[in-house]
mmCIF file of C-alpha atoms in Angstrom:
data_model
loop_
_atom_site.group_PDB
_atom_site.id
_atom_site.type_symbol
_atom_site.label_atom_id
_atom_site.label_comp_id
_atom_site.label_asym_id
_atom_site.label_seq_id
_atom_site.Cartn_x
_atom_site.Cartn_y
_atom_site.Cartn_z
ATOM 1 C CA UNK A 1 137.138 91.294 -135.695
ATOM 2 C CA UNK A 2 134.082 92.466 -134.212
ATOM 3 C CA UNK A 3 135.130 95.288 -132.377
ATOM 4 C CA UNK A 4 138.889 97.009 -131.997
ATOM 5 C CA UNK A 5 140.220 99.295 -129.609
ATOM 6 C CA UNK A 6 142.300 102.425 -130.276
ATOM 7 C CA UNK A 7 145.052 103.132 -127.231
ATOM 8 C CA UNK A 8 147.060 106.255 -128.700
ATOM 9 C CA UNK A 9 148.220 109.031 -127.213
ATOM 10 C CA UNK A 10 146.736 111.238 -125.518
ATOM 11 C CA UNK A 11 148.233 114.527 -126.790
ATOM 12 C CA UNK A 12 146.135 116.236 -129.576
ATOM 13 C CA UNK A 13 148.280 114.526 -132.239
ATOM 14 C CA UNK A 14 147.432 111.331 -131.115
ATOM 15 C CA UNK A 15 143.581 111.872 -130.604
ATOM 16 C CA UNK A 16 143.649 113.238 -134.411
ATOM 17 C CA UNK A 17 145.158 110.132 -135.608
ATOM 18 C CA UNK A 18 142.772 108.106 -133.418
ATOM 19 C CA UNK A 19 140.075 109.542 -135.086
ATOM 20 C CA UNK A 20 141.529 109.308 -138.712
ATOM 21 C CA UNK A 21 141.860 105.287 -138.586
ATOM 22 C CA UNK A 22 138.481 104.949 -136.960
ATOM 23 C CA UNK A 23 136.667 106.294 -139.730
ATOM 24 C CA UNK A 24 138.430 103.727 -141.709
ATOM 25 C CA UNK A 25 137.055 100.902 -139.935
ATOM 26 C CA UNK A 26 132.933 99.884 -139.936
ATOM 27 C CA UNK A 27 130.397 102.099 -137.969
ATOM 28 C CA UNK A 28 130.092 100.697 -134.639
ATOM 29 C CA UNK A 29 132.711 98.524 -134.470
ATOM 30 C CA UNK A 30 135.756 100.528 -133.605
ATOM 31 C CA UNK A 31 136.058 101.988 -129.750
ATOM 32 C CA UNK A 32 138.976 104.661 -128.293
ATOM 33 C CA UNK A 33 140.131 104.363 -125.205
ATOM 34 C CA UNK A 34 141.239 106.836 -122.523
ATOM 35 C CA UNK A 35 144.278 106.509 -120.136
ATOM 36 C CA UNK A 36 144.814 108.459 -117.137
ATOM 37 C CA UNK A 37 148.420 109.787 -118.657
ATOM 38 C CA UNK A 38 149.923 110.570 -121.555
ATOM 39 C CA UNK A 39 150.113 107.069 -123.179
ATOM 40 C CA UNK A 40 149.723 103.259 -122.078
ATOM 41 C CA UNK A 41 153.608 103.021 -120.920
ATOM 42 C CA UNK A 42 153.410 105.802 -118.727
ATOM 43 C CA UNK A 43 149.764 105.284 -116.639
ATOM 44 C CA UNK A 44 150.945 101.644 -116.759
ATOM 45 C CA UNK A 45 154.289 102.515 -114.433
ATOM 46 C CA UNK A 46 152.392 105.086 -112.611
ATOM 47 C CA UNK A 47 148.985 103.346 -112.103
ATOM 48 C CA UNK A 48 149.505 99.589 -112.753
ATOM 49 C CA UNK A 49 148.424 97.575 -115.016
ATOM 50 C CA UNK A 50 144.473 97.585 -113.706
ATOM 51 C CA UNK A 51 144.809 101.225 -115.459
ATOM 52 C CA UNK A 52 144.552 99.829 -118.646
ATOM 53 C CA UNK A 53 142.600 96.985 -118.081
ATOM 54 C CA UNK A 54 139.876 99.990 -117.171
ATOM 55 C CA UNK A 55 140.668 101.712 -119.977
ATOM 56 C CA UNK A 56 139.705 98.515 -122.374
ATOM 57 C CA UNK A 57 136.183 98.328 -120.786
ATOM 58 C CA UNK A 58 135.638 101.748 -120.909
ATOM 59 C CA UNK A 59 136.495 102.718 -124.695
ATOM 60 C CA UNK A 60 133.597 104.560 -126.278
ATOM 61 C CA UNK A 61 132.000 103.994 -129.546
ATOM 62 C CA UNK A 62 134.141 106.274 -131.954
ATOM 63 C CA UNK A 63 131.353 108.853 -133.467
ATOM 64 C CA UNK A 64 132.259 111.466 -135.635
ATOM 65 C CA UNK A 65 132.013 115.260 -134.381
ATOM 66 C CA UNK A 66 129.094 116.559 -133.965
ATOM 67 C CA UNK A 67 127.242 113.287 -133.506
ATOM 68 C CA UNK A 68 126.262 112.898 -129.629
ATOM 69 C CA UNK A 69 124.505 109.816 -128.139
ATOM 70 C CA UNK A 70 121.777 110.557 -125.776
ATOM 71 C CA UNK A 71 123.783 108.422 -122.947
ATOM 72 C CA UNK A 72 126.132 110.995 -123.299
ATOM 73 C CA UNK A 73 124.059 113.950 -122.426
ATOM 74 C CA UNK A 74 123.516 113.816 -118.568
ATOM 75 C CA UNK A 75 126.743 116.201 -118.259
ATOM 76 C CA UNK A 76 124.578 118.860 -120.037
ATOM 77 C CA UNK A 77 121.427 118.214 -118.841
ATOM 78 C CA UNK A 78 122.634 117.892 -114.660
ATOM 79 C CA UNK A 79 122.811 121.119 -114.145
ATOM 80 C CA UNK A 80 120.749 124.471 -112.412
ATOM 81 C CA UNK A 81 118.601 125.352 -115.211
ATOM 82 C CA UNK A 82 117.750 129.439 -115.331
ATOM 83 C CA UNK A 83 114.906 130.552 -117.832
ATOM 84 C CA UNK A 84 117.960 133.498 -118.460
ATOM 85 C CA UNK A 85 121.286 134.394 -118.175
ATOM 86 C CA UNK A 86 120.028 138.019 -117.377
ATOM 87 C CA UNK A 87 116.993 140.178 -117.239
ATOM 88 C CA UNK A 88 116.164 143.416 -119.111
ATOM 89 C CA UNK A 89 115.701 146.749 -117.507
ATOM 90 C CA UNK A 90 111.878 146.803 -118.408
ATOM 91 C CA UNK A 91 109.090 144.401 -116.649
ATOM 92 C CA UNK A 92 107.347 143.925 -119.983
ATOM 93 C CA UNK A 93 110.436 143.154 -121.820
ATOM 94 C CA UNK A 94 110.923 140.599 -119.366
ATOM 95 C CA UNK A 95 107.405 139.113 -119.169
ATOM 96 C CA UNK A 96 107.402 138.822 -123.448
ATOM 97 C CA UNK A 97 110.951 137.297 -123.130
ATOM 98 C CA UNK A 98 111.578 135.277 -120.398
ATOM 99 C CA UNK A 99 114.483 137.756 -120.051
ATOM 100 C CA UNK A 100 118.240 137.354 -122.084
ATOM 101 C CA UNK A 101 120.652 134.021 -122.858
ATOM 102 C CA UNK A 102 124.010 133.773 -123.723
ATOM 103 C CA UNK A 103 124.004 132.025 -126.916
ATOM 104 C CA UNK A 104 121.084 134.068 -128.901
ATOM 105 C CA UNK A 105 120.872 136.740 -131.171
ATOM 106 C CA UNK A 106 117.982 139.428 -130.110
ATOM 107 C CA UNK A 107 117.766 141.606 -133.225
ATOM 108 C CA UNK A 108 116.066 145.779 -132.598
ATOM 109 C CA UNK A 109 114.683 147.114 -135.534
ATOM 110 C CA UNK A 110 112.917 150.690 -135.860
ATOM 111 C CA UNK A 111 112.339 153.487 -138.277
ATOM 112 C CA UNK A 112 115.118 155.869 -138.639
ATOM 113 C CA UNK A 113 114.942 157.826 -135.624
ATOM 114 C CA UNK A 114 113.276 155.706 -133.045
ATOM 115 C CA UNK A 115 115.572 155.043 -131.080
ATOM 116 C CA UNK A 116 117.088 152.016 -131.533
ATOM 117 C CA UNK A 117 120.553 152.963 -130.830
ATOM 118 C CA UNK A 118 119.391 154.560 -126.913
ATOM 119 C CA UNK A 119 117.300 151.459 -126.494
ATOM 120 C CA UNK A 120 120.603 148.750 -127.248
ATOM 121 C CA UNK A 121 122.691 151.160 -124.950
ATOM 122 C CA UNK A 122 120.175 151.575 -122.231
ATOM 123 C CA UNK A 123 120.346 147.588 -122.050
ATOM 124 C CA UNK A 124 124.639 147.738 -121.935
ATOM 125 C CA UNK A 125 124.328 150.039 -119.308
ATOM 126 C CA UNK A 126 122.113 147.960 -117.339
ATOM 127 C CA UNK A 127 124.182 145.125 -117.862
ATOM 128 C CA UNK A 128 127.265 146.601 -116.928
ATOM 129 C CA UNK A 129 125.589 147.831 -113.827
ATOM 130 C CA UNK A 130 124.873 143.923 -112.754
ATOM 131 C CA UNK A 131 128.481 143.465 -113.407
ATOM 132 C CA UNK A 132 128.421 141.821 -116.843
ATOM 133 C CA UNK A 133 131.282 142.701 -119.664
ATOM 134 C CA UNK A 134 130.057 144.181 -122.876
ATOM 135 C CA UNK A 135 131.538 144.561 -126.853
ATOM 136 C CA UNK A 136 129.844 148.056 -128.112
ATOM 137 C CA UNK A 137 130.493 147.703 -131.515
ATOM 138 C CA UNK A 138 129.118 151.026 -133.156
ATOM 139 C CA UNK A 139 129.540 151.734 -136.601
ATOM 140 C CA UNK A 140 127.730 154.663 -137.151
ATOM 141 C CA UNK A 141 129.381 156.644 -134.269
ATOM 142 C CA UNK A 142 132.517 157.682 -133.181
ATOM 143 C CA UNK A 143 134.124 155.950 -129.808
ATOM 144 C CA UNK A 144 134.330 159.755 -128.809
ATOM 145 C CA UNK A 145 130.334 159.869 -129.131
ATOM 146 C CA UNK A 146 129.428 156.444 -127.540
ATOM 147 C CA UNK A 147 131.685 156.975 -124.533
ATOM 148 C CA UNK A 148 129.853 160.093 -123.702
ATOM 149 C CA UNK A 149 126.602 158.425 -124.270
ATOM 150 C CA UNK A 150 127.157 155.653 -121.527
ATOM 151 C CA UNK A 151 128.829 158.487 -119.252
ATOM 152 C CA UNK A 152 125.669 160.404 -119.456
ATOM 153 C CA UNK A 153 123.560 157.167 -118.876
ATOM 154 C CA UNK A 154 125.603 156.888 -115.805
ATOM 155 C CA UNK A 155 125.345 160.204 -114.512
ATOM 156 C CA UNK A 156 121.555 160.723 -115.425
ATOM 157 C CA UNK A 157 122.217 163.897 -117.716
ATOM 158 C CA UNK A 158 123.019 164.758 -120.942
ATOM 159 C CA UNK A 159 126.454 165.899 -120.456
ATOM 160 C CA UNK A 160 127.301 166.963 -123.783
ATOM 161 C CA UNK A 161 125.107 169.734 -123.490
ATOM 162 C CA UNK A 162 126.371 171.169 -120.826
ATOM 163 C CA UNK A 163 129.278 173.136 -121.610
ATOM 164 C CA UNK A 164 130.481 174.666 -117.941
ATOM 165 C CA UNK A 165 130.557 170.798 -117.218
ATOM 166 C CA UNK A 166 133.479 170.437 -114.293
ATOM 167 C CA UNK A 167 136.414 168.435 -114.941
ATOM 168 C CA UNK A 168 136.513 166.744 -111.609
ATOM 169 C CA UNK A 169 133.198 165.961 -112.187
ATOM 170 C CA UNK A 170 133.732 164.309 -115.495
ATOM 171 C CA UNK A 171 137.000 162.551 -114.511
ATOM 172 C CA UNK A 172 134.356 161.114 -111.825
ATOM 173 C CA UNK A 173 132.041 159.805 -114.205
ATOM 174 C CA UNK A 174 134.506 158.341 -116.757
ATOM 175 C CA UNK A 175 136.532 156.683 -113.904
ATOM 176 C CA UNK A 176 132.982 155.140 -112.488
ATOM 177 C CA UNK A 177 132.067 154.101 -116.208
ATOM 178 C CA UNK A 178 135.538 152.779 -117.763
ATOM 179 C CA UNK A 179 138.245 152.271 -115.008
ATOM 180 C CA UNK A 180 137.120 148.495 -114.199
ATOM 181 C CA UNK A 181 137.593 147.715 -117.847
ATOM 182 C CA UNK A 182 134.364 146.407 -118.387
ATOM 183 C CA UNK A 183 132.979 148.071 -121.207
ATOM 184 C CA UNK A 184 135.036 147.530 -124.270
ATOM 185 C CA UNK A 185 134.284 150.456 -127.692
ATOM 186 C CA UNK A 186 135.287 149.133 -131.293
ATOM 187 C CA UNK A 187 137.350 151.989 -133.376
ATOM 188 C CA UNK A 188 135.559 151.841 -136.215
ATOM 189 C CA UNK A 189 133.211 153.753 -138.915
ATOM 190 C CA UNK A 190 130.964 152.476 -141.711
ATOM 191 C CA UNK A 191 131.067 149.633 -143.628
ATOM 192 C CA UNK A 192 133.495 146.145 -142.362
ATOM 193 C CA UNK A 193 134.840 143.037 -143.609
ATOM 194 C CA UNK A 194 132.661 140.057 -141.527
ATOM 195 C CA UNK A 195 135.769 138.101 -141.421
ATOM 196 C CA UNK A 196 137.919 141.273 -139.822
ATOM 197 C CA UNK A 197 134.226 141.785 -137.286
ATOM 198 C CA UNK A 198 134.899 137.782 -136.487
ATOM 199 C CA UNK A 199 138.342 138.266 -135.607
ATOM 200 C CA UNK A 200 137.246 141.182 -133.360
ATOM 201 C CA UNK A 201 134.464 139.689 -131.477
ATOM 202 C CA UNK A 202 136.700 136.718 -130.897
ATOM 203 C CA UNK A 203 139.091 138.766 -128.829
ATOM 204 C CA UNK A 204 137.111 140.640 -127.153
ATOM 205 C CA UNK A 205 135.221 137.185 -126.255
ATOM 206 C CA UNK A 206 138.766 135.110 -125.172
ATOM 207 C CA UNK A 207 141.139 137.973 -124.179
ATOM 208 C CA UNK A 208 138.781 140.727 -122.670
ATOM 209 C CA UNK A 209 136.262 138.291 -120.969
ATOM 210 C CA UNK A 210 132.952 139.743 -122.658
ATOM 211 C CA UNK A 211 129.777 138.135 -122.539
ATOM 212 C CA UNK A 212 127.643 140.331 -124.473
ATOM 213 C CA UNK A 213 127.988 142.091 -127.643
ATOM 214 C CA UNK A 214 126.122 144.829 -129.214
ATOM 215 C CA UNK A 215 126.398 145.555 -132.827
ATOM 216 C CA UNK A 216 124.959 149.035 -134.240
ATOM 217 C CA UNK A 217 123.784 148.283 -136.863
ATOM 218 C CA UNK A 218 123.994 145.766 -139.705
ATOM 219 C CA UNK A 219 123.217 147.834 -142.971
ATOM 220 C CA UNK A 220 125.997 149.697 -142.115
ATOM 221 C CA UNK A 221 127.916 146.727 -142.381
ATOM 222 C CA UNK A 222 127.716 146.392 -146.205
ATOM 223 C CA UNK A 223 127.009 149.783 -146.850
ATOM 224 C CA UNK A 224 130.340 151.098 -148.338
ATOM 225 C CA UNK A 225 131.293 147.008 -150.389
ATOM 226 C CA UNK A 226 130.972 147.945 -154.025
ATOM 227 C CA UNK A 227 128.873 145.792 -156.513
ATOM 228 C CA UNK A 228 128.030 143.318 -153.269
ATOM 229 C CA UNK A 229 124.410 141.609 -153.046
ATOM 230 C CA UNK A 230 123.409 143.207 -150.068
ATOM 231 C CA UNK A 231 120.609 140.323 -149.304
ATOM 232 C CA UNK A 232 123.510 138.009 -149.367
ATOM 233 C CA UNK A 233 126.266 139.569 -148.189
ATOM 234 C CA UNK A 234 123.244 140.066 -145.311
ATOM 235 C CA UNK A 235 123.127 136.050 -145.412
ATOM 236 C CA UNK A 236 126.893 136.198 -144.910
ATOM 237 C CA UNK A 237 126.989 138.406 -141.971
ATOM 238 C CA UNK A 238 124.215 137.030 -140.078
ATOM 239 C CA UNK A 239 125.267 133.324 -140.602
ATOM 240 C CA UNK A 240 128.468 134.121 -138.912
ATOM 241 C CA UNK A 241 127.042 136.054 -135.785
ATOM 242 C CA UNK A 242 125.101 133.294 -135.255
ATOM 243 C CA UNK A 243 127.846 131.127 -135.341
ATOM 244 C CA UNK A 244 129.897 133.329 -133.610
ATOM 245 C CA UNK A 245 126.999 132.473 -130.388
ATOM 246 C CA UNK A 246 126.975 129.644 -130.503
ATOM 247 C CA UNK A 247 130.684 128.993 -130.417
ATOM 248 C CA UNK A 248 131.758 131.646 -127.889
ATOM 249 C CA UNK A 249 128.382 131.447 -125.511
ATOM 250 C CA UNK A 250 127.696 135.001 -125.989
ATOM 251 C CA UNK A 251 125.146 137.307 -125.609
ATOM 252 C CA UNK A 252 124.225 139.403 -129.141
ATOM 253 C CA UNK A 253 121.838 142.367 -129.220
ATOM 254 C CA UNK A 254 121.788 143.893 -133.300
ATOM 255 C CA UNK A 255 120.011 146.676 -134.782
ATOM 256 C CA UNK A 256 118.814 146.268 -138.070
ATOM 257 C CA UNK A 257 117.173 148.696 -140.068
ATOM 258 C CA UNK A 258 113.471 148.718 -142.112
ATOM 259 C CA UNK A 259 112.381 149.197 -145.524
ATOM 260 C CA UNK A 260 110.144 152.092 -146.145
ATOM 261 C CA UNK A 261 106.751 151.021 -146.805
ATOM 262 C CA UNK A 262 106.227 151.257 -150.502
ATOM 263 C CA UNK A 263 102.416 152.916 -149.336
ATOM 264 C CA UNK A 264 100.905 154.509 -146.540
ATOM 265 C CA UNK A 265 102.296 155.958 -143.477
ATOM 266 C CA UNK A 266 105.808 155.318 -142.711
ATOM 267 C CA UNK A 267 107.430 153.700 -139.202
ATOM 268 C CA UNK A 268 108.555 157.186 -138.492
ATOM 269 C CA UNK A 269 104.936 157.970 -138.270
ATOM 270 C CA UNK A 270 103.945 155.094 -135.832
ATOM 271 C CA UNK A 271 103.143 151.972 -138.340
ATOM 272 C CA UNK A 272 103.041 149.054 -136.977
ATOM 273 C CA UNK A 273 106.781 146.463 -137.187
ATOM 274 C CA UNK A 274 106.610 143.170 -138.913
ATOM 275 C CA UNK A 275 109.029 140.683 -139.872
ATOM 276 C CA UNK A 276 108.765 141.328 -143.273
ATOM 277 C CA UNK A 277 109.355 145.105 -142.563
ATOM 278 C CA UNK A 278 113.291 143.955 -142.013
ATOM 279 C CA UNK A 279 115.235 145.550 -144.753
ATOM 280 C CA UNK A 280 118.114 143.407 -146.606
ATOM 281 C CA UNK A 281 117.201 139.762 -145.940
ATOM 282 C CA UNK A 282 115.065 136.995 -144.563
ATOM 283 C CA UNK A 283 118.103 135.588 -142.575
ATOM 284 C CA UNK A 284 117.916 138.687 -140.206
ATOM 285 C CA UNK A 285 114.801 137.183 -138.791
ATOM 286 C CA UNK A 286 115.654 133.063 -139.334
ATOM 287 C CA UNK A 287 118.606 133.263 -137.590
ATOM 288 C CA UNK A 288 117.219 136.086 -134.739
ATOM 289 C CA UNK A 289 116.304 134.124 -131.245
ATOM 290 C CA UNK A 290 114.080 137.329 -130.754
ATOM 291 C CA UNK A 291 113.178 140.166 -132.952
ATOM 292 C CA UNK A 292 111.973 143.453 -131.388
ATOM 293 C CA UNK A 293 110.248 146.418 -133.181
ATOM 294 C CA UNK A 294 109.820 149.790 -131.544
ATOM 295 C CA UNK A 295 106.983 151.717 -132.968
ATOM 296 C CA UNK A 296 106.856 155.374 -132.198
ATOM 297 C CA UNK A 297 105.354 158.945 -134.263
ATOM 298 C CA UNK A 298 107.965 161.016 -134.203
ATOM 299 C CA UNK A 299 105.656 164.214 -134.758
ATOM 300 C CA UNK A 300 104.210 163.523 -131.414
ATOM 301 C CA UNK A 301 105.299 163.263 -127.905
ATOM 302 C CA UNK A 302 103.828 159.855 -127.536
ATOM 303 C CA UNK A 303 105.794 156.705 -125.594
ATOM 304 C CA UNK A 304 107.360 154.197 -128.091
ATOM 305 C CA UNK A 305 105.610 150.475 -128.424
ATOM 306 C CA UNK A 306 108.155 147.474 -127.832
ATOM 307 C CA UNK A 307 106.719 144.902 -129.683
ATOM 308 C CA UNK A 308 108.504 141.034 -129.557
ATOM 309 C CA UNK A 309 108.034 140.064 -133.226
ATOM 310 C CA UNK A 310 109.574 136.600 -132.862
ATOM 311 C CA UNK A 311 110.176 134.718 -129.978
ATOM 312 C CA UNK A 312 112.096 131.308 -130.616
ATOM 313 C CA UNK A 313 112.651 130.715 -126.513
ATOM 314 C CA UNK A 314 110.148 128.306 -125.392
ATOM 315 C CA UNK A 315 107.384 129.568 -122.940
ATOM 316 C CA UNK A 316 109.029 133.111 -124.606
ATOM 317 C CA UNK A 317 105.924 134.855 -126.297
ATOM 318 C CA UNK A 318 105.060 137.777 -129.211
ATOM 319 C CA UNK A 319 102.944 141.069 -128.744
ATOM 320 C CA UNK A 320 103.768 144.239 -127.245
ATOM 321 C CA UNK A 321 105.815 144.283 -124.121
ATOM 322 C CA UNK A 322 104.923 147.872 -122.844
ATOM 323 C CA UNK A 323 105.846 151.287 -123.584
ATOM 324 C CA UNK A 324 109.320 153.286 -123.377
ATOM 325 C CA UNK A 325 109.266 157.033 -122.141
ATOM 326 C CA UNK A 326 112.447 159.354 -123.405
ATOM 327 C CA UNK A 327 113.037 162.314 -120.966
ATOM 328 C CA UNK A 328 114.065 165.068 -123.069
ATOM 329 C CA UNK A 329 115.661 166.251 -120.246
ATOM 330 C CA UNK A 330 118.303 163.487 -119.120
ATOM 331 C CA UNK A 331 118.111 161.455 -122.761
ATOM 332 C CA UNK A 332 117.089 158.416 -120.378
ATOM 333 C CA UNK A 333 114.480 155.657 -121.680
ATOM 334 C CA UNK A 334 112.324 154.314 -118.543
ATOM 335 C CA UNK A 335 109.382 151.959 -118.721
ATOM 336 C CA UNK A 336 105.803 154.211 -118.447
ATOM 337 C CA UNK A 337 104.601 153.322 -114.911
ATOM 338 C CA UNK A 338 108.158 151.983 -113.890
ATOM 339 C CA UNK A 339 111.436 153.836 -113.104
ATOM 340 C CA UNK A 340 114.638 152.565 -114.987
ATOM 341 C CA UNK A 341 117.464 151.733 -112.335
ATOM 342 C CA UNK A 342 119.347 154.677 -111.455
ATOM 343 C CA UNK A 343 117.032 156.933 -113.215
ATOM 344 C CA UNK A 344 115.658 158.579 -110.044
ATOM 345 C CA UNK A 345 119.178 160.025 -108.848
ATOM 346 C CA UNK A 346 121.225 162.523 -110.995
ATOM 347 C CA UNK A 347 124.735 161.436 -109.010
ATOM 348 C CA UNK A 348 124.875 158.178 -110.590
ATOM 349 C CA UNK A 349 125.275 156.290 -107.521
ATOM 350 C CA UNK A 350 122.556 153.904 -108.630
ATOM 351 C CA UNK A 351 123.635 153.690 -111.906
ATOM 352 C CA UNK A 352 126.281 151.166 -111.815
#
């Protein structure tokens, strides 16, 4: 025959099978169709027989998954198109990066110190104050720790330092911060299995509705595995996340970590980030959308460089993106020359 026509059921079970006996047949020649019911019998009594009839004509070419003919594609192409699913707090940020997408990995690397770990929660915040739902996934902190961090983000002051702190004041700021379940903190410290990380992310993907994850930081990750590779084990990990992306249409923001430079001054001292500067593995940057160095002296009171290292998004670009300021005073980052949102209150009201 030149061409047959697959009418099964169509419950999962009888798509499976479907596809089973049309790989048995020639390429091109075998076609399933779909009925408006559960099987032929029943869209037949509900629909007539010009139900089926329709569903003869129409059968598709069976193609194995994965494999998607460009006739098929005006679904995913007819519709708005956004050069980002969000922006960043800081102009530059957005100018280098066209902003942030569900579905990439942005990777933050720095010398110890830096501050990567204020930068990735200075972006949460932000989110969660435009009403997005974020994963913190910290593994070098307690939840205690990172709870306090976004409260104080919120309020505009460094609240564990102030120790005649009033209650009603702090129930204020935790209820503002955590009572519309938004921001979701992972239990966790040191080292983690990527398949236990997968299961995590998945649930707080499906069940808790988040669209963006943060993971601090990926060394950390394989830190505590005994006799592991850590470049692949770093393979592993970062295979999955991006996966993970993909599959779920997420939002990822990782810190990574750098190798000390074997001469020279260090990145604690200012040097300039690379890719190659990435400590653990090569996959870190392949499988980044965007990787982002900050570059600061700690010795000096000077801003810290963001510089976009890779930039995968098209009409995205490299090179620096501006400068961060840290105020001592309220641990807030703000672009030099532009306030970050909220940062010009101490109530919080702009905050979030």
């Amino acid at each position: 025959f030149d061409g047959v026509i697959l009418m099964f059921d169509m419950d999962s079970q009888g798509q499976a099978a479907a596809g089973k006996v049309a790989e048995l047949l020639p390429p091109g020649r075998c076609k399933i169709a779909t009925t408006p019911r559960k099987d032929a019998n029943a869209s037949l009594i509900e629909f007539g027989g010009s139900s089926i009839v329709d569903a003869i004509w129409r059968a598709r070419v069976y193609r194995p998954d994965g494999i998607v003919a460009g006739e098929d594609t005006w679904d995913l192409v007819n519709c708005p198109m956004s050069p980002s699913d969000h922006e960043y707090p800081w102009r530059g940020l957005n100018e280098r990066t066209l902003g942030a997408r569900r579905g990439e990995i942005v990777t933050f690397c720095a010398g110890t110190g830096a501050g990567k770990s204020t930068t990735v929660k200075e972006i949460a915040s932000y989110f969660l104050s435009k009403g997005e739902t974020i994963g913190y996934i910290a593994l070098e902190e307690s939840v205690r720790s990172a709870a306090i961090d976004f409260m104080s983000i919120y309020a505009n002051k460094m609240l564990h330092l102030d120790k005649n702190l009033d209650e009603k004041y702090r129930r204020e700021i935790w209820e503002a911060v955590f009572s519309d379940n938004r921001l979701y903190l992972y239990d966790h410290w040191g080292s983690v299995d990527v398949d236990i990380l997968s299961t995590r992310i998945r649930y707080l993907v499906r069940h808790c509705n988040v669209g963006w994850i943060v993971l601090d930081h990926l060394s950390i990750m394989v830190s505590g595995i005994e006799g592991g590779d850590e470049r692949r084990l770093i393979d592993n990990i970062m295979t999955t996340l991006r996966s993970l992306a993909e599959e779920l249409n997420i939002g990822m923001f990782i810190v990574s970590h750098l190798k000390r430079p074997q001469q020279g001054k260090g990145h604690e001292d200012g040097k300039q980030v690379t890719l190659s500067d990435l400590r653990g593995s090569g996959s870190i940057a392949q499988l980044s959308d965007f990787v982002i160095g900050l570059e600061r002296d700690q010795q000096s009171d000077g801003e810290t460089n963001i510089r976009v290292l890779k930039a995968r998004y098209k009409g995205a670009s490299t090179g620096l993106a501006g400068n961060l300021f840290y105020n001592t005073e309220t641990g807030r980052l703000s672009e030099c020359g532009r306030s970050t949102v909220g940062q010009d209150r101490s109530d919080g009201q702009e905050a979030f």
